[in-house]
Amino acid sequence: MKRIILLPLVAVGVAFASGCGTNAHYVETGGRESVVSTGQINSQDFIQAAGDATAKLLASGVLDKVKSPPAVLAMSRIVNNTSSQIQIDLLTKKIRVALLESGKAVTTTTFGLDGVAEDPLAKNIQQQQQFQDGQTSTRLPDFTLSGKIIQNFVKAGSTSQSTYSFQLSLTDAKTGLAVWEGEKEITKQGTRPAVGF
Amino acid sequence: MKTKLAGLFAVAAALAVAGCHSNTVNSVENAQKSGQRTMLADQRVITDTQLARSVSVFGVSTAMTPGGVLKVQVELANRTKSLVRFAYRFEWFDANGMQVDNVMSATVVPDQIEGGEGKFISAVAPNSASKDFRLKLLKVDN
């Protein structure tokens, strides 16, 4: 008799436990079903920061002030001052793609920080071409993009809060003056990571 | 005994009332406006009436930026008495009605609005070819 009662209970328990889990499925990148965690920068944060920076940069009109558009942009250093290891390209690539698609700016891949080209092969071909043509001048970048990502972490009881500040500066390469600066702050609060905004 | 119980109930009731009080926003602005907004006639599709009440669209205006791209500003108002979390996304379309798909249209922005508050959200078109837009407002669990 006891077995007869126990078996359905076990079956219900198993069914309940399996129903509580979530099977792996695709979600929209950066969509409202994304996992949100306070201790690290999530993909939707990079998307939001990049989108905000690009929008403000395009709206400023600073890229339209170059003599021969589109403006040439070189990527400078973006410092990570957070507690996590960050792939900075998750931020910069989105900005580069959006600027290229806007038609307002192109990014050089043969002119890099400390003389290191992002695309060494392209740099070699460029140098070879210049040697063959006898030309010595290439178009230098009009602007450089630099920045910093800062994390401010606070805790009250079991609730933790992180504010990530994405700071970007666009510097006129000729004058060395920052002609545009943008900052986007994203604050997240909670006791544990969660699914959804 | 009865007095003690009544006291406990009174304390509980007071706590409940304090916990449920509304947080609304009072505001003041200049009556004679210097700036003139270019308001647009809008077309709405409402599938979530609760969200439409808590994050209500009051008006849509546009302007061109110095960079020659379209900027859209939407005025929202929360007609409830409590804070509401929501998310939004702007989609952009070119002169042929084709969607301009890039990081700026992929951005779902989480936001919040206090009870009784009016606020503006805005977006800039990804390029000068973007002529039309659509704003999507999404409910977020509070």
CSV table of C-alpha atoms in Angstrom, one decimal:
chain,number,residue,atom,x,y,z
A,1,MET,CA,0.0,0.0,0.0
A,2,LYS,CA,2.8,2.3,1.0
A,3,ARG,CA,4.5,1.6,-2.4
A,4,ILE,CA,1.3,2.5,-4.3
A,5,ILE,CA,1.2,5.8,-2.6
A,6,LEU,CA,4.9,6.5,-2.9
A,7,LEU,CA,5.3,5.8,-6.6
A,8,PRO,CA,2.9,8.5,-7.8
A,9,LEU,CA,4.5,11.0,-5.4
A,10,VAL,CA,8.0,10.2,-6.8
A,11,ALA,CA,6.6,10.5,-10.4
A,12,VAL,CA,5.1,13.9,-9.5
A,13,GLY,CA,8.4,15.0,-7.9
A,14,VAL,CA,10.4,14.0,-11.0
A,15,ALA,CA,8.0,15.8,-13.3
A,16,PHE,CA,8.0,18.9,-11.1
A,17,ALA,CA,11.8,19.0,-10.9
A,18,SER,CA,12.2,18.6,-14.7
A,19,GLY,CA,9.6,21.2,-15.3
A,20,CYS,CA,11.5,23.8,-13.2
A,21,GLY,CA,14.6,23.7,-15.5
A,22,THR,CA,14.9,25.6,-18.7
A,23,ASN,CA,15.9,23.8,-21.8
A,24,ALA,CA,18.7,25.5,-23.8
A,25,HIS,CA,17.2,27.7,-26.5
A,26,TYR,CA,18.1,30.7,-28.6
A,27,VAL,CA,17.3,34.2,-27.4
A,28,GLU,CA,17.8,37.5,-29.1
A,29,THR,CA,21.3,39.0,-28.4
A,30,GLY,CA,20.8,42.0,-26.2
A,31,GLY,CA,17.0,41.3,-26.0
A,32,ARG,CA,14.9,41.5,-22.9
A,33,GLU,CA,15.4,37.8,-22.2
A,34,SER,CA,19.1,38.2,-21.7
A,35,VAL,CA,20.8,37.2,-18.5
A,36,VAL,CA,21.5,40.2,-16.3
A,37,SER,CA,24.4,40.0,-13.8
A,38,THR,CA,25.7,42.8,-11.6
A,39,GLY,CA,29.3,41.5,-11.3
A,40,GLN,CA,30.1,41.7,-15.0
A,41,ILE,CA,29.3,43.6,-18.2
A,42,ASN,CA,26.7,41.6,-20.2
A,43,SER,CA,26.4,41.7,-24.0
A,44,GLN,CA,23.4,43.9,-23.8
A,45,ASP,CA,25.5,46.5,-21.9
A,46,PHE,CA,28.1,46.6,-24.7
A,47,ILE,CA,25.3,47.0,-27.3
A,48,GLN,CA,23.7,49.8,-25.3
A,49,ALA,CA,27.0,51.6,-24.7
A,50,ALA,CA,28.1,51.3,-28.3
A,51,GLY,CA,24.6,52.4,-29.6
A,52,ASP,CA,24.6,55.4,-27.3
A,53,ALA,CA,28.1,56.5,-28.3
A,54,THR,CA,27.5,56.1,-32.0
A,55,ALA,CA,24.2,58.0,-31.8
A,56,LYS,CA,25.8,60.9,-29.9
A,57,LEU,CA,28.8,61.0,-32.2
A,58,LEU,CA,26.7,61.0,-35.3
A,59,ALA,CA,24.4,63.7,-33.8
A,60,SER,CA,27.3,65.9,-32.9
A,61,GLY,CA,28.3,66.5,-36.6
A,62,VAL,CA,32.0,66.5,-35.7
A,63,LEU,CA,32.8,63.8,-38.2
A,64,ASP,CA,31.4,66.0,-41.0
A,65,LYS,CA,33.9,68.7,-40.4
A,66,VAL,CA,36.9,67.0,-42.1
A,67,LYS,CA,38.1,68.4,-45.5
A,68,SER,CA,37.6,65.2,-47.4
A,69,PRO,CA,34.8,63.0,-45.9
A,70,PRO,CA,34.5,60.3,-44.8
A,71,ALA,CA,36.7,60.9,-41.7
A,72,VAL,CA,39.5,58.4,-41.1
A,73,LEU,CA,39.5,57.0,-37.6
A,74,ALA,CA,42.2,55.2,-35.7
A,75,MET,CA,41.6,53.1,-32.6
A,76,SER,CA,43.7,54.2,-29.7
A,77,ARG,CA,43.8,52.7,-26.2
A,78,ILE,CA,40.6,51.9,-24.2
A,79,VAL,CA,41.6,51.1,-20.7
A,80,ASN,CA,39.7,48.5,-18.7
A,81,ASN,CA,39.4,49.6,-15.1
A,82,THR,CA,36.8,47.0,-14.1
A,83,SER,CA,37.3,43.9,-12.0
A,84,SER,CA,36.6,41.6,-15.0
A,85,GLN,CA,38.6,40.8,-18.1
A,86,ILE,CA,36.9,42.4,-21.0
A,87,GLN,CA,37.2,42.0,-24.8
A,88,ILE,CA,37.3,45.7,-25.7
A,89,ASP,CA,36.3,44.7,-29.3
A,90,LEU,CA,32.9,43.9,-28.1
A,91,LEU,CA,32.5,47.7,-27.7
A,92,THR,CA,34.7,49.2,-30.3
A,93,LYS,CA,33.8,46.9,-33.2
A,94,LYS,CA,30.1,47.8,-32.8
A,95,ILE,CA,31.0,51.5,-32.9
A,96,ARG,CA,33.3,51.0,-36.0
A,97,VAL,CA,30.6,49.0,-37.9
A,98,ALA,CA,27.9,51.6,-37.1
A,99,LEU,CA,30.2,54.5,-38.1
A,100,LEU,CA,31.2,52.7,-41.4
A,101,GLU,CA,27.6,52.0,-42.2
A,102,SER,CA,26.7,55.6,-41.5
A,103,GLY,CA,29.1,56.7,-44.2
A,104,LYS,CA,30.6,59.3,-41.9
A,105,ALA,CA,33.8,57.5,-41.0
A,106,VAL,CA,36.1,54.7,-41.9
A,107,THR,CA,38.6,53.0,-39.6
A,108,THR,CA,42.2,52.4,-40.6
A,109,THR,CA,43.5,48.9,-40.0
A,110,THR,CA,47.1,49.7,-41.0
A,111,PHE,CA,47.7,52.4,-38.4
A,112,GLY,CA,47.7,51.0,-34.8
A,113,LEU,CA,48.8,51.7,-31.3
A,114,ASP,CA,52.6,51.4,-30.8
A,115,GLY,CA,53.1,50.9,-34.5
A,116,VAL,CA,51.3,47.6,-34.5
A,117,ALA,CA,48.8,47.4,-37.4
A,118,GLU,CA,45.6,45.5,-36.9
A,119,ASP,CA,46.0,44.1,-40.4
A,120,PRO,CA,49.8,43.6,-40.9
A,121,LEU,CA,49.3,42.1,-44.4
A,122,ALA,CA,47.4,45.2,-45.5
A,123,LYS,CA,50.2,47.4,-44.1
A,124,ASN,CA,52.8,45.4,-46.1
A,125,ILE,CA,50.8,45.7,-49.3
A,126,GLN,CA,50.3,49.4,-48.7
A,127,GLN,CA,54.1,49.9,-48.1
A,128,GLN,CA,54.9,47.8,-51.3
A,129,GLN,CA,52.4,49.9,-53.3
A,130,GLN,CA,54.0,53.1,-52.0
A,131,PHE,CA,57.5,51.8,-52.9
A,132,GLN,CA,56.4,50.8,-56.4
A,133,ASP,CA,54.5,54.1,-57.1
A,134,GLY,CA,57.3,56.2,-55.5
A,135,GLN,CA,54.8,57.8,-53.2
A,136,THR,CA,55.6,58.4,-49.6
A,137,SER,CA,52.4,59.9,-48.2
A,138,THR,CA,49.4,58.0,-47.0
A,139,ARG,CA,46.3,59.6,-45.6
A,140,LEU,CA,46.8,59.9,-41.9
A,141,PRO,CA,43.9,59.4,-39.5
A,142,ASP,CA,41.8,62.5,-38.8
A,143,PHE,CA,40.7,61.3,-35.4
A,144,THR,CA,41.6,58.8,-32.8
A,145,LEU,CA,39.2,57.1,-30.4
A,146,SER,CA,40.3,56.4,-26.9
A,147,GLY,CA,38.5,55.7,-23.6
A,148,LYS,CA,38.1,54.0,-20.3
A,149,ILE,CA,35.6,51.6,-18.8
A,150,ILE,CA,35.2,52.0,-15.0
A,151,GLN,CA,33.2,49.9,-12.5
A,152,ASN,CA,31.8,51.2,-9.3
A,153,PHE,CA,30.7,48.4,-7.1
A,154,VAL,CA,28.7,48.9,-3.8
A,155,LYS,CA,26.9,46.5,-1.6
A,156,ALA,CA,24.1,46.9,1.0
A,157,GLY,CA,23.4,43.6,2.8
A,158,SER,CA,22.9,41.0,0.2
A,159,THR,CA,22.0,43.5,-2.6
A,160,SER,CA,24.9,44.4,-4.8
A,161,GLN,CA,25.0,47.3,-7.3
A,162,SER,CA,27.5,47.9,-10.1
A,163,THR,CA,27.7,51.1,-12.2
A,164,TYR,CA,29.7,50.7,-15.4
A,165,SER,CA,30.9,53.9,-16.9
A,166,PHE,CA,31.9,53.8,-20.6
A,167,GLN,CA,33.9,56.9,-21.4
A,168,LEU,CA,35.0,57.7,-24.9
A,169,SER,CA,37.0,60.6,-26.4
A,170,LEU,CA,37.4,61.5,-30.0
A,171,THR,CA,40.6,63.4,-30.5
A,172,ASP,CA,41.5,65.5,-33.5
A,173,ALA,CA,44.9,63.9,-34.6
A,174,LYS,CA,46.2,67.2,-35.9
A,175,THR,CA,45.6,69.4,-32.9
A,176,GLY,CA,45.5,66.8,-30.1
A,177,LEU,CA,42.3,68.2,-28.8
A,178,ALA,CA,39.3,66.1,-27.8
A,179,VAL,CA,36.6,67.3,-30.1
A,180,TRP,CA,33.9,65.0,-28.8
A,181,GLU,CA,33.5,63.1,-25.6
A,182,GLY,CA,30.8,60.8,-24.5
A,183,GLU,CA,29.9,58.9,-21.4
A,184,LYS,CA,27.3,56.2,-20.8
A,185,GLU,CA,26.6,54.9,-17.4
A,186,ILE,CA,24.8,51.6,-16.9
A,187,THR,CA,23.7,50.6,-13.3
A,188,LYS,CA,22.6,47.1,-12.4
A,189,GLN,CA,21.3,46.1,-8.9
A,190,GLY,CA,20.3,42.7,-7.5
A,191,THR,CA,21.1,39.9,-5.2
A,192,ARG,CA,21.8,37.3,-7.9
A,193,PRO,CA,22.0,37.0,-11.7
A,194,ALA,CA,18.6,36.8,-13.4
A,195,VAL,CA,17.0,36.2,-16.8
A,196,GLY,CA,15.4,39.2,-18.3
A,197,PHE,CA,15.6,43.0,-17.9
B,1,MET,CA,-5.0,39.9,25.3
B,2,LYS,CA,-7.4,41.6,23.0
B,3,THR,CA,-5.6,44.9,23.4
B,4,LYS,CA,-2.3,43.3,22.5
B,5,LEU,CA,-3.8,41.7,19.4
B,6,ALA,CA,-5.4,45.0,18.3
B,7,GLY,CA,-2.0,46.7,18.8
B,8,LEU,CA,-0.3,44.1,16.6
B,9,PHE,CA,-2.9,44.5,13.9
B,10,ALA,CA,-2.5,48.3,14.0
B,11,VAL,CA,1.3,48.0,13.6
B,12,ALA,CA,0.9,45.5,10.8
B,13,ALA,CA,-1.7,47.8,9.0
B,14,ALA,CA,0.6,50.8,9.4
B,15,LEU,CA,3.5,48.9,7.9
B,16,ALA,CA,1.4,47.7,5.0
B,17,VAL,CA,0.2,51.2,4.3
B,18,ALA,CA,3.8,52.5,4.5
B,19,GLY,CA,5.0,49.8,2.2
B,20,CYS,CA,2.3,50.6,-0.4
B,21,HIS,CA,2.7,54.3,-0.6
B,22,SER,CA,3.0,55.8,-4.0
B,23,ASN,CA,6.1,57.5,-5.4
B,24,THR,CA,4.9,60.1,-7.8
B,25,VAL,CA,6.7,63.1,-9.4
B,26,ASN,CA,5.8,66.8,-9.2
B,27,SER,CA,7.4,69.0,-11.8
B,28,VAL,CA,7.6,72.7,-12.9
B,29,GLU,CA,8.7,74.2,-16.1
B,30,ASN,CA,8.6,77.6,-17.9
B,31,ALA,CA,5.1,78.4,-19.3
B,32,GLN,CA,6.3,80.5,-22.2
B,33,LYS,CA,8.4,78.1,-24.3
B,34,SER,CA,11.2,79.4,-26.5
B,35,GLY,CA,11.7,76.2,-28.4
B,36,GLN,CA,9.0,74.9,-30.8
B,37,ARG,CA,8.8,71.1,-31.3
B,38,THR,CA,7.9,69.7,-34.7
B,39,MET,CA,5.2,67.2,-33.7
B,40,LEU,CA,4.4,64.3,-35.9
B,41,ALA,CA,1.1,62.5,-36.6
B,42,ASP,CA,1.7,59.0,-35.3
B,43,GLN,CA,0.2,55.6,-35.9
B,44,ARG,CA,-0.1,53.2,-32.9
B,45,VAL,CA,-0.5,49.5,-32.5
B,46,ILE,CA,-1.4,48.6,-28.9
B,47,THR,CA,-1.4,45.0,-27.8
B,48,ASP,CA,-0.7,45.5,-24.1
B,49,THR,CA,-3.2,47.9,-22.7
B,50,GLN,CA,-1.7,47.8,-19.2
B,51,LEU,CA,1.7,48.8,-20.6
B,52,ALA,CA,0.0,51.5,-22.8
B,53,ARG,CA,-1.5,53.0,-19.6
B,54,SER,CA,1.7,52.9,-17.5
B,55,VAL,CA,4.0,54.0,-20.3
B,56,SER,CA,1.7,56.2,-22.3
B,57,VAL,CA,2.9,58.0,-25.5
B,58,PHE,CA,2.0,61.7,-25.4
B,59,GLY,CA,3.7,62.9,-28.5
B,60,VAL,CA,6.4,62.3,-31.1
B,61,SER,CA,8.7,65.1,-32.5
B,62,THR,CA,11.6,65.1,-34.9
B,63,ALA,CA,14.6,67.3,-35.7
B,64,MET,CA,17.6,67.1,-37.9
B,65,THR,CA,21.0,66.9,-36.1
B,66,PRO,CA,24.0,69.0,-37.2
B,67,GLY,CA,25.4,65.8,-38.7
B,68,GLY,CA,22.3,65.7,-41.0
B,69,VAL,CA,20.7,62.6,-39.5
B,70,LEU,CA,17.2,62.4,-38.2
B,71,LYS,CA,16.6,62.6,-34.4
B,72,VAL,CA,13.3,61.4,-32.9
B,73,GLN,CA,12.0,62.3,-29.5
B,74,VAL,CA,9.1,60.6,-27.8
B,75,GLU,CA,7.3,62.0,-24.8
B,76,LEU,CA,6.1,59.4,-22.4
B,77,ALA,CA,4.0,59.6,-19.3
B,78,ASN,CA,3.2,57.2,-16.5
B,79,ARG,CA,-0.4,57.4,-15.7
B,80,THR,CA,-0.1,55.1,-12.7
B,81,LYS,CA,1.1,56.0,-9.2
B,82,SER,CA,4.0,53.6,-9.1
B,83,LEU,CA,7.4,53.2,-10.7
B,84,VAL,CA,7.3,51.1,-13.9
B,85,ARG,CA,10.2,49.4,-15.6
B,86,PHE,CA,10.1,49.1,-19.4
B,87,ALA,CA,12.4,48.6,-22.3
B,88,TYR,CA,12.3,50.3,-25.8
B,89,ARG,CA,13.9,49.9,-29.2
B,90,PHE,CA,13.9,52.2,-32.2
B,91,GLU,CA,13.8,50.6,-35.7
B,92,TRP,CA,14.8,52.6,-38.7
B,93,PHE,CA,13.7,52.4,-42.4
B,94,ASP,CA,15.2,53.9,-45.5
B,95,ALA,CA,13.3,55.8,-48.3
B,96,ASN,CA,12.3,52.4,-49.8
B,97,GLY,CA,10.8,51.3,-46.5
B,98,MET,CA,13.6,48.7,-46.0
B,99,GLN,CA,14.8,48.3,-42.4
B,100,VAL,CA,18.2,49.7,-41.7
B,101,ASP,CA,19.8,47.0,-39.5
B,102,ASN,CA,22.7,47.8,-37.3
B,103,VAL,CA,23.8,48.2,-33.7
B,104,MET,CA,21.6,51.2,-33.2
B,105,SER,CA,18.5,49.4,-34.2
B,106,ALA,CA,19.5,46.3,-32.2
B,107,THR,CA,19.7,48.2,-29.0
B,108,VAL,CA,17.0,47.3,-26.5
B,109,VAL,CA,17.3,50.0,-23.8
B,110,PRO,CA,16.0,49.3,-20.3
B,111,ASP,CA,14.4,52.3,-18.7
B,112,GLN,CA,12.1,53.2,-15.9
B,113,ILE,CA,9.5,55.9,-15.2
B,114,GLU,CA,8.2,57.1,-11.9
B,115,GLY,CA,4.6,57.3,-11.1
B,116,GLY,CA,3.0,60.3,-12.6
B,117,GLU,CA,6.2,61.2,-14.3
B,118,GLY,CA,6.6,62.5,-17.9
B,119,LYS,CA,9.9,61.8,-19.6
B,120,PHE,CA,11.5,61.9,-23.0
B,121,ILE,CA,13.3,59.2,-24.8
B,122,SER,CA,15.2,59.9,-28.0
B,123,ALA,CA,17.2,58.2,-30.7
B,124,VAL,CA,19.3,59.2,-33.6
B,125,ALA,CA,19.1,57.5,-37.0
B,126,PRO,CA,22.0,55.3,-38.0
B,127,ASN,CA,22.6,57.2,-41.2
B,128,SER,CA,21.2,60.1,-43.3
B,129,ALA,CA,19.4,57.6,-45.5
B,130,SER,CA,17.1,56.6,-42.6
B,131,LYS,CA,13.8,58.4,-43.2
B,132,ASP,CA,11.2,56.6,-41.1
B,133,PHE,CA,11.2,55.0,-37.7
B,134,ARG,CA,9.2,52.7,-35.4
B,135,LEU,CA,9.4,52.7,-31.6
B,136,LYS,CA,8.7,49.5,-29.8
B,137,LEU,CA,7.8,49.6,-26.1
B,138,LEU,CA,8.3,46.4,-24.2
B,139,LYS,CA,7.1,45.3,-20.8
B,140,VAL,CA,9.7,44.4,-18.2
B,141,ASP,CA,8.9,42.4,-15.1
B,142,ASN,CA,9.1,44.7,-12.1
